[in-house]
Amino acid sequence: EAIGGEGFAVVAVPEERAGHRLVLAAKSPADEVLSHYNTGRPGFERIHEVVTVGDIPRSPLGKVLRKELRDQICENTSDA
């Protein structure tokens, strides 16, 4: 089941132990989206972290620029 919206996107970010982890990038609190997405999914498919971002980068056609978003998330988590 696909979920979508203008205010959030799911991206895989690098992690040493598992190779990658799924992160939900959201412009506002997304607890309902997180619980809906994770329901009934095995552990490796679940979103493990929610990161609040100011803006989700998109192409002129409206597609999420996942590489730019992943880089933005990695920069924010390494600063913490």
PDB file of C-alpha atoms in Angstrom:
ATOM      1  CA  GLU A   1       0.000   0.000   0.000  1.00  0.00           C
ATOM      2  CA  ALA A   2       1.473   3.300  -1.055  1.00  0.00           C
ATOM      3  CA  ILE A   3       1.207   6.444   1.008  1.00  0.00           C
ATOM      4  CA  GLY A   4       2.077   9.847  -0.293  1.00  0.00           C
ATOM      5  CA  GLY A   5       1.799  13.508   0.352  1.00  0.00           C
ATOM      6  CA  GLU A   6       3.405  16.858  -0.140  1.00  0.00           C
ATOM      7  CA  GLY A   7       4.704  17.168   3.406  1.00  0.00           C
ATOM      8  CA  PHE A   8       6.792  14.018   3.757  1.00  0.00           C
ATOM      9  CA  ALA A   9       9.004  11.470   1.994  1.00  0.00           C
ATOM     10  CA  VAL A  10      10.699   8.199   2.944  1.00  0.00           C
ATOM     11  CA  VAL A  11      14.386   7.744   2.120  1.00  0.00           C
ATOM     12  CA  ALA A  12      17.031   5.141   2.927  1.00  0.00           C
ATOM     13  CA  VAL A  13      20.127   6.524   4.654  1.00  0.00           C
ATOM     14  CA  PRO A  14      23.407   4.641   5.187  1.00  0.00           C
ATOM     15  CA  GLU A  15      23.968   2.768   8.439  1.00  0.00           C
ATOM     16  CA  GLU A  16      26.908   0.577   9.444  1.00  0.00           C
ATOM     17  CA  ARG A  17      25.048  -2.294  11.095  1.00  0.00           C
ATOM     18  CA  ALA A  18      22.197  -2.907   8.636  1.00  0.00           C
ATOM     19  CA  GLY A  19      23.562  -1.180   5.530  1.00  0.00           C
ATOM     20  CA  HIS A  20      20.719   1.350   5.534  1.00  0.00           C
ATOM     21  CA  ARG A  21      17.723   2.487   7.579  1.00  0.00           C
ATOM     22  CA  LEU A  22      14.463   4.057   6.492  1.00  0.00           C
ATOM     23  CA  VAL A  23      13.878   7.629   7.596  1.00  0.00           C
ATOM     24  CA  LEU A  24      10.684   9.635   7.269  1.00  0.00           C
ATOM     25  CA  ALA A  25      11.462  13.261   6.381  1.00  0.00           C
ATOM     26  CA  ALA A  26       8.509  15.439   7.325  1.00  0.00           C
ATOM     27  CA  LYS A  27       7.718  19.145   7.257  1.00  0.00           C
ATOM     28  CA  SER A  28       5.461  18.742  10.321  1.00  0.00           C
ATOM     29  CA  PRO A  29       4.771  16.007  12.927  1.00  0.00           C
ATOM     30  CA  ALA A  30       3.931  12.763  11.130  1.00  0.00           C
ATOM     31  CA  ASP A  31       3.067  10.287  13.898  1.00  0.00           C
ATOM     32  CA  GLU A  32      -0.105   9.113  12.141  1.00  0.00           C
ATOM     33  CA  VAL A  33       1.768   8.480   8.882  1.00  0.00           C
ATOM     34  CA  LEU A  34       4.501   6.621  10.763  1.00  0.00           C
ATOM     35  CA  SER A  35       2.110   4.315  12.621  1.00  0.00           C
ATOM     36  CA  HIS A  36       0.086   3.646   9.445  1.00  0.00           C
ATOM     37  CA  TYR A  37       3.189   2.793   7.412  1.00  0.00           C
ATOM     38  CA  ASN A  38       4.809   0.554  10.054  1.00  0.00           C
ATOM     39  CA  THR A  39       1.674  -1.492  10.811  1.00  0.00           C
ATOM     40  CA  GLY A  40       2.166  -5.091   9.742  1.00  0.00           C
ATOM     41  CA  ARG A  41       5.625  -4.608   8.230  1.00  0.00           C
ATOM     42  CA  PRO A  42       8.678  -6.657   9.152  1.00  0.00           C
ATOM     43  CA  GLY A  43      11.477  -4.861  11.010  1.00  0.00           C
ATOM     44  CA  PHE A  44      13.704  -4.301   7.978  1.00  0.00           C
ATOM     45  CA  GLU A  45      10.884  -2.465   6.142  1.00  0.00           C
ATOM     46  CA  ARG A  46       9.868  -0.218   9.048  1.00  0.00           C
ATOM     47  CA  ILE A  47      10.666   3.458   9.362  1.00  0.00           C
ATOM     48  CA  HIS A  48      13.058   3.786  12.291  1.00  0.00           C
ATOM     49  CA  GLU A  49      13.415   7.552  12.545  1.00  0.00           C
ATOM     50  CA  VAL A  50      11.472  10.731  11.821  1.00  0.00           C
ATOM     51  CA  VAL A  51      13.411  13.862  10.877  1.00  0.00           C
ATOM     52  CA  THR A  52      11.775  17.262  10.583  1.00  0.00           C
ATOM     53  CA  VAL A  53      13.008  19.189   7.557  1.00  0.00           C
ATOM     54  CA  GLY A  54      12.289  22.714   6.402  1.00  0.00           C
ATOM     55  CA  ASP A  55      11.683  21.759   2.804  1.00  0.00           C
ATOM     56  CA  ILE A  56      11.582  18.564   0.757  1.00  0.00           C
ATOM     57  CA  PRO A  57      13.610  19.086  -2.442  1.00  0.00           C
ATOM     58  CA  ARG A  58      11.630  18.393  -5.610  1.00  0.00           C
ATOM     59  CA  SER A  59      12.361  18.463  -9.329  1.00  0.00           C
ATOM     60  CA  PRO A  60      10.448  20.832 -11.641  1.00  0.00           C
ATOM     61  CA  LEU A  61       8.110  17.886 -12.326  1.00  0.00           C
ATOM     62  CA  GLY A  62       7.378  17.498  -8.610  1.00  0.00           C
ATOM     63  CA  LYS A  63       9.381  14.320  -7.961  1.00  0.00           C
ATOM     64  CA  VAL A  64      11.274  14.044  -4.680  1.00  0.00           C
ATOM     65  CA  LEU A  65      15.024  14.501  -5.144  1.00  0.00           C
ATOM     66  CA  ARG A  66      15.963  11.625  -2.845  1.00  0.00           C
ATOM     67  CA  LYS A  67      19.741  12.024  -3.121  1.00  0.00           C
ATOM     68  CA  GLU A  68      19.547  15.677  -2.065  1.00  0.00           C
ATOM     69  CA  LEU A  69      17.129  14.820   0.736  1.00  0.00           C
ATOM     70  CA  ARG A  70      19.339  11.930   1.925  1.00  0.00           C
ATOM     71  CA  ASP A  71      22.391  14.243   1.937  1.00  0.00           C
ATOM     72  CA  GLN A  72      20.416  16.862   3.889  1.00  0.00           C
ATOM     73  CA  ILE A  73      19.358  14.252   6.493  1.00  0.00           C
ATOM     74  CA  CYS A  74      22.896  12.861   6.809  1.00  0.00           C
ATOM     75  CA  GLU A  75      24.292  16.379   7.374  1.00  0.00           C
ATOM     76  CA  ASN A  76      21.691  17.102  10.063  1.00  0.00           C
ATOM     77  CA  THR A  77      22.274  13.826  11.927  1.00  0.00           C
ATOM     78  CA  SER A  78      26.078  14.140  11.823  1.00  0.00           C
ATOM     79  CA  ASP A  79      25.855  17.648  13.353  1.00  0.00           C
ATOM     80  CA  ALA A  80      23.908  16.359  16.359  1.00  0.00           C
TER      81      ALA A  80
END
